[in-house]
Short mmCIF file of C-alpha atoms in Angstrom, two decimals:
data_model
loop_
_atom_site.label_atom_id
_atom_site.label_comp_id
_atom_site.label_asym_id
_atom_site.label_seq_id
_atom_site.Cartn_x
_atom_site.Cartn_y
_atom_site.Cartn_z
CA UNK H 170 0.00 0.00 0.00
CA UNK H 171 2.72 2.47 1.04
CA UNK H 172 4.84 1.66 -2.02
CA UNK H 173 1.89 2.15 -4.36
CA UNK H 174 0.98 5.48 -2.75
CA UNK H 175 4.57 6.73 -2.91
CA UNK H 176 4.88 5.69 -6.54
CA UNK H 177 1.66 7.50 -7.48
CA UNK H 178 2.66 10.65 -5.63
CA UNK H 179 6.11 10.63 -7.22
CA UNK H 180 4.53 10.51 -10.65
CA UNK H 181 2.23 13.37 -9.73
CA UNK H 182 4.86 15.64 -8.17
CA UNK H 183 7.41 15.11 -10.96
CA UNK H 184 4.92 15.60 -13.80
CA UNK H 185 6.00 19.18 -14.34
CA UNK H 186 9.59 18.13 -15.05
CA UNK H 187 8.95 15.17 -17.35
CA UNK H 188 8.78 17.36 -20.45
CA UNK H 189 12.37 18.57 -20.06
CA UNK H 190 13.73 15.07 -20.58
CA UNK H 191 11.65 14.69 -23.74
CA UNK H 192 12.79 18.05 -25.06
CA UNK H 193 16.43 17.24 -24.35
CA UNK H 194 16.10 13.97 -26.24
CA UNK H 195 14.82 15.91 -29.23
CA UNK H 196 17.68 18.39 -28.85
CA UNK H 197 20.27 15.60 -28.78
CA UNK H 198 18.97 14.33 -32.11
CA UNK H 199 18.78 17.77 -33.71
CA UNK H 200 21.32 18.66 -36.41
CA UNK H 201 22.63 22.22 -35.75
CA UNK H 202 22.37 22.88 -39.50
CA UNK H 203 18.58 22.85 -39.09
CA UNK H 204 18.52 25.55 -36.41
CA UNK H 205 18.07 28.32 -38.93
CA UNK H 206 14.99 26.55 -40.29
CA UNK H 207 13.43 26.41 -36.82
CA UNK H 208 14.27 30.05 -36.18
CA UNK H 209 12.64 31.17 -39.42
CA UNK H 210 9.40 29.41 -38.38
CA UNK H 211 9.35 31.19 -35.06
CA UNK H 212 6.61 33.86 -34.63
CA UNK H 213 8.32 37.23 -34.46
CA UNK H 214 6.64 38.00 -31.12
CA UNK H 215 8.12 34.91 -29.49
CA UNK H 216 11.38 33.19 -28.67
CA UNK H 217 12.37 29.80 -30.09
CA UNK H 218 15.50 28.56 -28.32
CA UNK H 219 17.61 26.34 -30.62
CA UNK H 220 18.39 24.12 -27.65
CA UNK H 221 14.67 23.37 -27.17
CA UNK H 222 13.21 23.14 -30.68
CA UNK H 223 9.82 21.84 -29.49
CA UNK H 224 9.24 24.76 -27.10
CA UNK H 225 7.81 28.17 -27.95
CA UNK H 226 8.15 31.03 -25.45
CA UNK H 227 5.65 33.84 -25.93
CA UNK H 228 5.33 34.81 -22.26
CA UNK H 229 5.55 38.38 -20.95
CA UNK H 230 5.24 39.93 -24.44
CA UNK H 231 2.10 42.03 -24.00
CA UNK H 232 0.30 39.85 -26.56
CA UNK H 233 -3.42 40.41 -27.12
CA UNK H 234 -3.87 37.34 -29.29
CA UNK H 235 -2.19 33.98 -29.82
CA UNK H 236 0.25 33.89 -32.77
CA UNK H 237 0.33 31.06 -35.32
CA UNK H 238 1.90 28.03 -33.66
CA UNK H 239 4.40 26.00 -35.77
CA UNK H 240 3.68 22.31 -36.27
CA UNK H 241 6.78 21.16 -34.38
CA UNK H 242 5.76 22.75 -31.05
CA UNK H 243 4.96 20.54 -28.07
CA UNK H 244 5.35 23.07 -25.24
CA UNK H 245 3.69 26.47 -25.53
CA UNK H 246 4.24 29.29 -23.02
CA UNK H 247 1.80 32.20 -23.26
CA UNK H 248 1.54 33.27 -19.61
CA UNK H 249 1.59 36.89 -18.44
CA UNK H 250 0.01 38.49 -21.49
CA UNK H 251 -3.22 40.30 -22.33
CA UNK H 252 -4.85 37.51 -24.33
CA UNK H 253 -8.65 37.55 -24.27
CA UNK H 254 -9.54 34.90 -26.87
CA UNK H 255 -8.53 31.34 -27.72
CA UNK H 256 -9.52 30.64 -31.32
CA UNK H 257 -8.89 27.69 -33.62
CA UNK H 258 -6.83 29.53 -36.25
CA UNK H 259 -3.45 29.72 -34.38
CA UNK H 260 -3.59 25.99 -33.66
CA UNK H 261 -4.34 24.69 -37.16
CA UNK H 262 -0.84 23.24 -37.60
CA UNK H 263 -0.11 22.61 -33.92
CA UNK H 264 -1.33 19.03 -33.78
CA UNK H 265 1.41 17.80 -31.42
CA UNK H 266 0.88 20.17 -28.50
CA UNK H 267 1.35 18.52 -25.10
CA UNK H 268 1.56 21.56 -22.83
CA UNK H 269 -0.13 24.98 -22.91
CA UNK H 270 0.45 27.64 -20.27
CA UNK H 271 -2.09 30.48 -20.53
CA UNK H 272 -1.85 31.64 -16.91
CA UNK H 273 -2.31 35.33 -16.10
CA UNK H 274 -4.21 36.51 -19.14
CA UNK H 275 -7.71 37.93 -19.61
CA UNK H 276 -9.49 34.90 -21.05
CA UNK H 277 -13.24 34.56 -20.54
CA UNK H 278 -15.49 31.63 -21.38
CA UNK H 279 -17.02 33.55 -24.27
CA UNK H 280 -13.49 34.17 -25.57
CA UNK H 281 -12.81 30.45 -26.00
CA UNK H 282 -14.01 29.31 -29.44
CA UNK H 283 -16.33 26.32 -29.26
CA UNK H 284 -14.44 23.03 -29.57
CA UNK H 285 -10.99 24.58 -29.90
CA UNK H 286 -9.58 22.84 -26.81
CA UNK H 287 -11.03 19.41 -27.50
CA UNK H 288 -9.40 19.41 -30.94
CA UNK H 289 -5.96 19.41 -29.32
CA UNK H 290 -5.93 15.62 -29.19
CA UNK H 291 -2.45 15.18 -27.70
CA UNK H 292 -2.68 17.87 -25.03
CA UNK H 293 -1.71 16.61 -21.56
CA UNK H 294 -1.31 19.79 -19.49
CA UNK H 295 -3.57 22.85 -19.64
CA UNK H 296 -2.90 25.84 -17.38
CA UNK H 297 -5.54 28.59 -17.29
CA UNK H 298 -4.89 30.08 -13.85
CA UNK H 299 -5.45 33.77 -13.10
CA UNK H 300 -7.91 34.48 -15.91
CA UNK H 301 -11.54 35.64 -16.06
CA UNK H 302 -13.31 32.29 -16.40
CA UNK H 303 -16.73 31.93 -14.77
CA UNK H 304 -17.14 28.21 -15.45
CA UNK H 305 -14.95 25.24 -16.31
CA UNK H 306 -14.34 25.41 -20.09
CA UNK H 307 -15.84 22.63 -22.18
CA UNK H 308 -15.32 20.42 -24.03
CA UNK H 309 -11.79 19.47 -22.98
CA UNK H 310 -9.16 17.19 -24.59
CA UNK H 311 -9.88 13.60 -23.56
CA UNK H 312 -6.19 12.81 -22.92
CA UNK H 313 -5.67 15.64 -20.43
CA UNK H 314 -3.61 14.74 -17.34
CA UNK H 315 -3.50 18.07 -15.51
CA UNK H 316 -6.04 20.89 -15.50
CA UNK H 317 -5.19 24.00 -13.51
CA UNK H 318 -7.93 26.62 -13.14
CA UNK H 319 -6.95 28.35 -9.90
CA UNK H 320 -7.73 32.01 -9.22
CA UNK H 321 -10.51 32.54 -11.72
CA UNK H 322 -14.17 33.41 -11.03
CA UNK H 323 -15.56 29.93 -11.56
CA UNK H 324 -18.95 29.39 -9.93
CA UNK H 325 -20.30 26.75 -12.31
CA UNK H 326 -19.12 23.34 -13.49
CA UNK H 327 -21.05 22.25 -16.62
CA UNK H 328 -22.71 18.85 -16.44
CA UNK H 329 -20.50 16.07 -17.79
CA UNK H 330 -17.46 18.29 -18.37
CA UNK H 331 -15.16 15.72 -16.73
CA UNK H 332 -16.97 12.57 -17.85
CA UNK H 333 -14.41 11.56 -20.51
CA UNK H 334 -11.24 12.67 -18.71
CA UNK H 335 -10.13 9.24 -17.53
CA UNK H 336 -6.43 10.23 -17.64
CA UNK H 337 -6.75 13.32 -15.47
CA UNK H 338 -4.59 13.02 -12.34
CA UNK H 339 -4.70 16.63 -11.09
CA UNK H 340 -7.62 19.06 -10.95
CA UNK H 341 -6.93 22.45 -9.37
CA UNK H 342 -9.95 24.69 -8.76
CA UNK H 343 -8.69 26.58 -5.74
CA UNK H 344 -9.51 30.24 -5.12
CA UNK H 345 -12.66 30.44 -7.23
CA UNK H 346 -16.32 31.12 -6.37
CA UNK H 347 -17.71 27.62 -5.98
CA UNK H 348 -20.73 27.09 -3.73
CA UNK H 349 -22.04 23.73 -2.51
CA UNK H 350 -24.67 23.81 -5.25
CA UNK H 351 -21.96 23.73 -7.92
CA UNK H 352 -20.75 20.30 -6.76
CA UNK H 353 -23.41 17.73 -7.55
CA UNK H 354 -23.24 13.97 -6.99
CA UNK H 355 -22.09 13.42 -10.59
CA UNK H 356 -19.80 16.45 -10.98
CA UNK H 357 -16.58 14.42 -10.81
CA UNK H 358 -17.95 11.37 -12.58
CA UNK H 359 -15.42 9.92 -15.02
CA UNK H 360 -12.29 11.04 -13.14
CA UNK H 361 -11.27 7.47 -12.45
CA UNK H 362 -7.54 8.19 -12.10
CA UNK H 363 -7.65 11.50 -10.26
CA UNK H 364 -4.99 11.71 -7.55
CA UNK H 365 -5.10 15.35 -6.46
CA UNK H 366 -8.22 17.51 -6.07
CA UNK H 367 -7.78 21.08 -4.85
CA UNK H 368 -10.96 23.02 -3.99
CA UNK H 369 -9.38 25.26 -1.36
CA UNK H 370 -10.37 28.94 -1.03
CA UNK H 371 -13.92 28.64 -2.32
CA UNK H 372 -17.26 29.13 -0.53
CA UNK H 373 -18.13 25.58 0.49
CA UNK H 374 -20.10 24.91 3.67
CA UNK H 375 -20.28 21.14 3.21
CA UNK H 376 -17.86 18.40 2.26
CA UNK H 377 -18.11 17.92 -1.53
CA UNK H 378 -20.13 15.00 -2.87
CA UNK H 379 -18.77 11.97 -4.70
CA UNK H 380 -15.03 12.60 -4.62
CA UNK H 381 -13.33 10.16 -7.06
CA UNK H 382 -12.44 6.93 -5.27
CA UNK H 383 -8.73 7.00 -6.22
CA UNK H 384 -8.07 10.47 -4.82
CA UNK H 385 -4.88 10.60 -2.75
CA UNK H 386 -4.74 14.32 -1.95
CA UNK H 387 -7.82 16.35 -1.03
CA UNK H 388 -7.33 20.05 -0.29
CA UNK H 389 -10.32 21.93 1.20
CA UNK H 390 -8.57 24.73 3.11
CA UNK H 391 -10.15 28.16 3.50
CA UNK H 392 -13.80 27.25 3.09
CA UNK H 393 -16.62 27.37 5.66
CA UNK H 394 -17.07 23.64 6.27
CA UNK H 395 -18.70 22.81 9.61
CA UNK H 396 -19.48 19.09 9.46
CA UNK H 397 -17.77 15.87 8.36
CA UNK H 398 -20.52 13.37 7.40
CA UNK H 399 -20.49 9.93 9.01
CA UNK H 400 -18.30 7.46 7.06
CA UNK H 401 -17.39 10.18 4.56
CA UNK H 402 -13.92 8.78 3.86
CA UNK H 403 -15.08 5.22 3.23
CA UNK H 404 -15.90 6.37 -0.31
CA UNK H 405 -12.32 7.57 -0.85
CA UNK H 406 -10.34 4.72 0.73
CA UNK H 407 -6.97 5.84 -0.66
CA UNK H 408 -6.96 9.42 0.62
CA UNK H 409 -3.52 10.05 2.13
CA UNK H 410 -3.19 13.84 2.47
CA UNK H 411 -6.20 15.73 3.84
CA UNK H 412 -6.17 19.50 4.35
CA UNK H 413 -9.07 21.21 6.14
CA UNK H 414 -7.24 24.22 7.55
CA UNK H 415 -9.16 27.50 8.00
CA UNK H 416 -12.68 26.08 8.17
CA UNK H 417 -15.38 26.09 10.88
CA UNK H 418 -15.06 22.58 12.25
CA UNK H 419 -16.08 22.08 15.89
CA UNK H 420 -16.10 18.97 18.07
CA UNK H 421 -19.80 18.43 17.32
CA UNK H 422 -19.15 18.53 13.58
CA UNK H 423 -16.81 15.52 13.62
CA UNK H 424 -18.21 11.97 14.01
CA UNK H 425 -16.63 9.85 16.80
CA UNK H 426 -14.26 8.14 14.36
CA UNK H 427 -14.43 10.65 11.54
CA UNK H 428 -10.64 10.86 11.11
CA UNK H 429 -9.83 7.36 12.36
CA UNK H 430 -8.95 6.34 8.80
CA UNK H 431 -6.01 4.03 8.12
CA UNK H 432 -5.13 5.58 4.73
CA UNK H 433 -4.64 9.12 6.06
CA UNK H 434 -0.97 9.89 6.74
CA UNK H 435 -1.12 13.70 6.85
CA UNK H 436 -4.10 15.41 8.52
CA UNK H 437 -4.30 19.21 8.70
CA UNK H 438 -7.00 20.80 10.86
CA UNK H 439 -5.33 24.10 11.73
CA UNK H 440 -7.39 27.25 12.37
CA UNK H 441 -10.69 25.61 13.23
CA UNK H 442 -12.82 25.60 16.41
CA UNK H 443 -11.85 22.31 18.03
CA UNK H 444 -11.60 22.10 21.82
CA UNK H 445 -10.24 18.55 21.91
CA UNK H 446 -8.12 16.28 19.77
CA UNK H 447 -10.28 14.03 17.60
CA UNK H 448 -9.59 10.26 17.52
CA UNK H 449 -6.87 9.38 15.04
CA UNK H 450 -5.59 6.20 13.44
CA UNK H 451 -2.32 4.51 14.35
CA UNK H 452 -1.08 4.96 10.77
CA UNK H 453 -1.23 8.78 10.94
CA UNK H 454 2.22 10.40 10.64
CA UNK H 455 1.59 14.18 10.61
CA UNK H 456 -1.12 15.98 12.60
CA UNK H 457 -1.69 19.74 12.44
CA UNK H 458 -4.03 21.10 15.13
CA UNK H 459 -2.55 24.55 15.68
CA UNK H 460 -4.76 27.59 16.26
CA UNK H 461 -7.83 25.85 17.61
CA UNK H 462 -9.33 26.10 21.12
CA UNK H 463 -7.72 23.04 22.65
CA UNK H 464 -6.94 23.49 26.36
CA UNK H 465 -5.26 20.23 27.27
CA UNK H 466 -3.72 17.05 25.90
CA UNK H 467 -4.55 13.66 27.36
CA UNK H 468 -2.26 10.99 25.98
CA UNK H 469 -4.44 8.16 27.24
CA UNK H 470 -7.45 9.50 25.33
CA UNK H 471 -5.45 10.56 22.28
CA UNK H 472 -3.51 7.32 21.83
CA UNK H 473 -5.01 5.13 19.06
CA UNK H 474 -4.04 2.02 21.10
CA UNK H 475 -4.10 1.50 24.85
CA UNK H 476 -1.20 3.03 26.74
CA UNK H 477 -0.43 -0.39 28.21
CA UNK H 478 -0.05 -1.86 24.75
CA UNK H 479 1.98 1.15 23.64
CA UNK H 480 4.44 0.53 26.46
CA UNK H 481 4.80 -3.09 25.40
CA UNK H 482 5.49 -2.26 21.75
CA UNK H 483 9.17 -2.13 20.82
CA UNK H 484 10.60 0.73 18.82
CA UNK H 485 10.12 -1.25 15.63
CA UNK H 486 6.87 -2.94 16.60
CA UNK H 487 3.32 -1.89 15.78
CA UNK H 488 3.62 1.38 17.62
CA UNK H 489 1.53 4.38 16.44
CA UNK H 490 3.38 6.13 13.63
CA UNK H 491 2.83 9.79 14.52
CA UNK H 492 6.05 11.70 13.84
CA UNK H 493 4.97 15.34 13.79
CA UNK H 494 2.42 17.02 16.07
CA UNK H 495 1.59 20.71 15.93
CA UNK H 496 -0.44 22.23 18.77
CA UNK H 497 0.70 25.87 18.94
CA UNK H 498 -1.91 28.63 18.96
CA UNK H 499 -4.14 26.74 21.41
CA UNK H 500 -4.53 27.13 25.18
CA UNK H 501 -2.20 24.27 26.07
CA UNK H 502 0.50 24.80 28.65
CA UNK H 503 3.74 22.82 28.38
CA UNK H 504 5.12 20.33 29.12
CA UNK H 505 3.59 17.63 26.98
CA UNK H 506 2.24 14.82 29.22
CA UNK H 507 4.48 11.79 29.52
CA UNK H 508 1.74 9.43 28.31
CA UNK H 509 1.78 11.21 24.93
CA UNK H 510 5.47 10.37 24.56
CA UNK H 511 4.86 6.81 25.74
CA UNK H 512 2.18 6.33 23.12
CA UNK H 513 3.89 8.00 20.18
CA UNK H 514 7.39 6.55 20.34
CA UNK H 515 8.24 7.77 16.85
CA UNK H 516 7.51 11.45 17.50
CA UNK H 517 10.29 13.60 16.13
CA UNK H 518 8.76 17.07 16.62
CA UNK H 519 6.06 18.57 18.83
CA UNK H 520 5.23 22.24 18.33
CA UNK H 521 3.38 23.77 21.31
#
């Protein structure tokens, strides 16, 4: 289980660097005599580095529209411009595009020509952060692996927009205008391989419905969530990293074993309204509870196994795995009780 999780996360975290190896392979095979040909194809507004013949850099140029993209381009950088429209014409020859960065422009949904994105059959990464979108653009390329839509004005997710995106591993919707009503029971249907879902900094009051079952990382920071439904995490049995910082969770809003989930290794509940430490699982490794209203720590109650058993476990036995515990910003007075240290033999850091 741990090996599979680590392998999946490694693939996710290194996705942004995979393209450089591919580009360098192309560069190694490129005859320097052909550099002049590639330079002549380059749009005059952009930069085409001879060392990366499949990349086109048009970022920070004050562009108001997308120039014609040469057929050889795989990686297209258009961030930090004034682009308002995405039309089909510039992409007529660009049938091999894998990566498009359109962050920090002025793109609206009405400015995206119908069907233009879905026609980019080989596109894997689409970045549209910091634009003027009010809903998730549709239709999208079916092979997409990462979709980043942070810091827009998105309040609506069209029905079925994700239904064919079976390869998508990352969906970033943080810092938008999503309400609970925008997330229906079938909103994420079809995202069978999703590993990271980021819906932080929206306007949610409830835990979102029907999170894809393979999700490993769920980020819900900076919402207004008050309640964790009973058995909520049984539907996402692989969730490993859970962030619920800056919400409105109280003791009454958490079921008795709401976070006693064996898959969760990193649990972040900072800046909520908890007065006691919720029950945790012995597999948990990192626990963030800073800036709540917790007044005391009772190791006997907090320990996921009995203290007697914890004392009997050797250093390399089945002892609880907690390694990092953050409790600062509460009303707790040091020192940490001895029974906490007896229970959590692997603790490396306690912040109080």
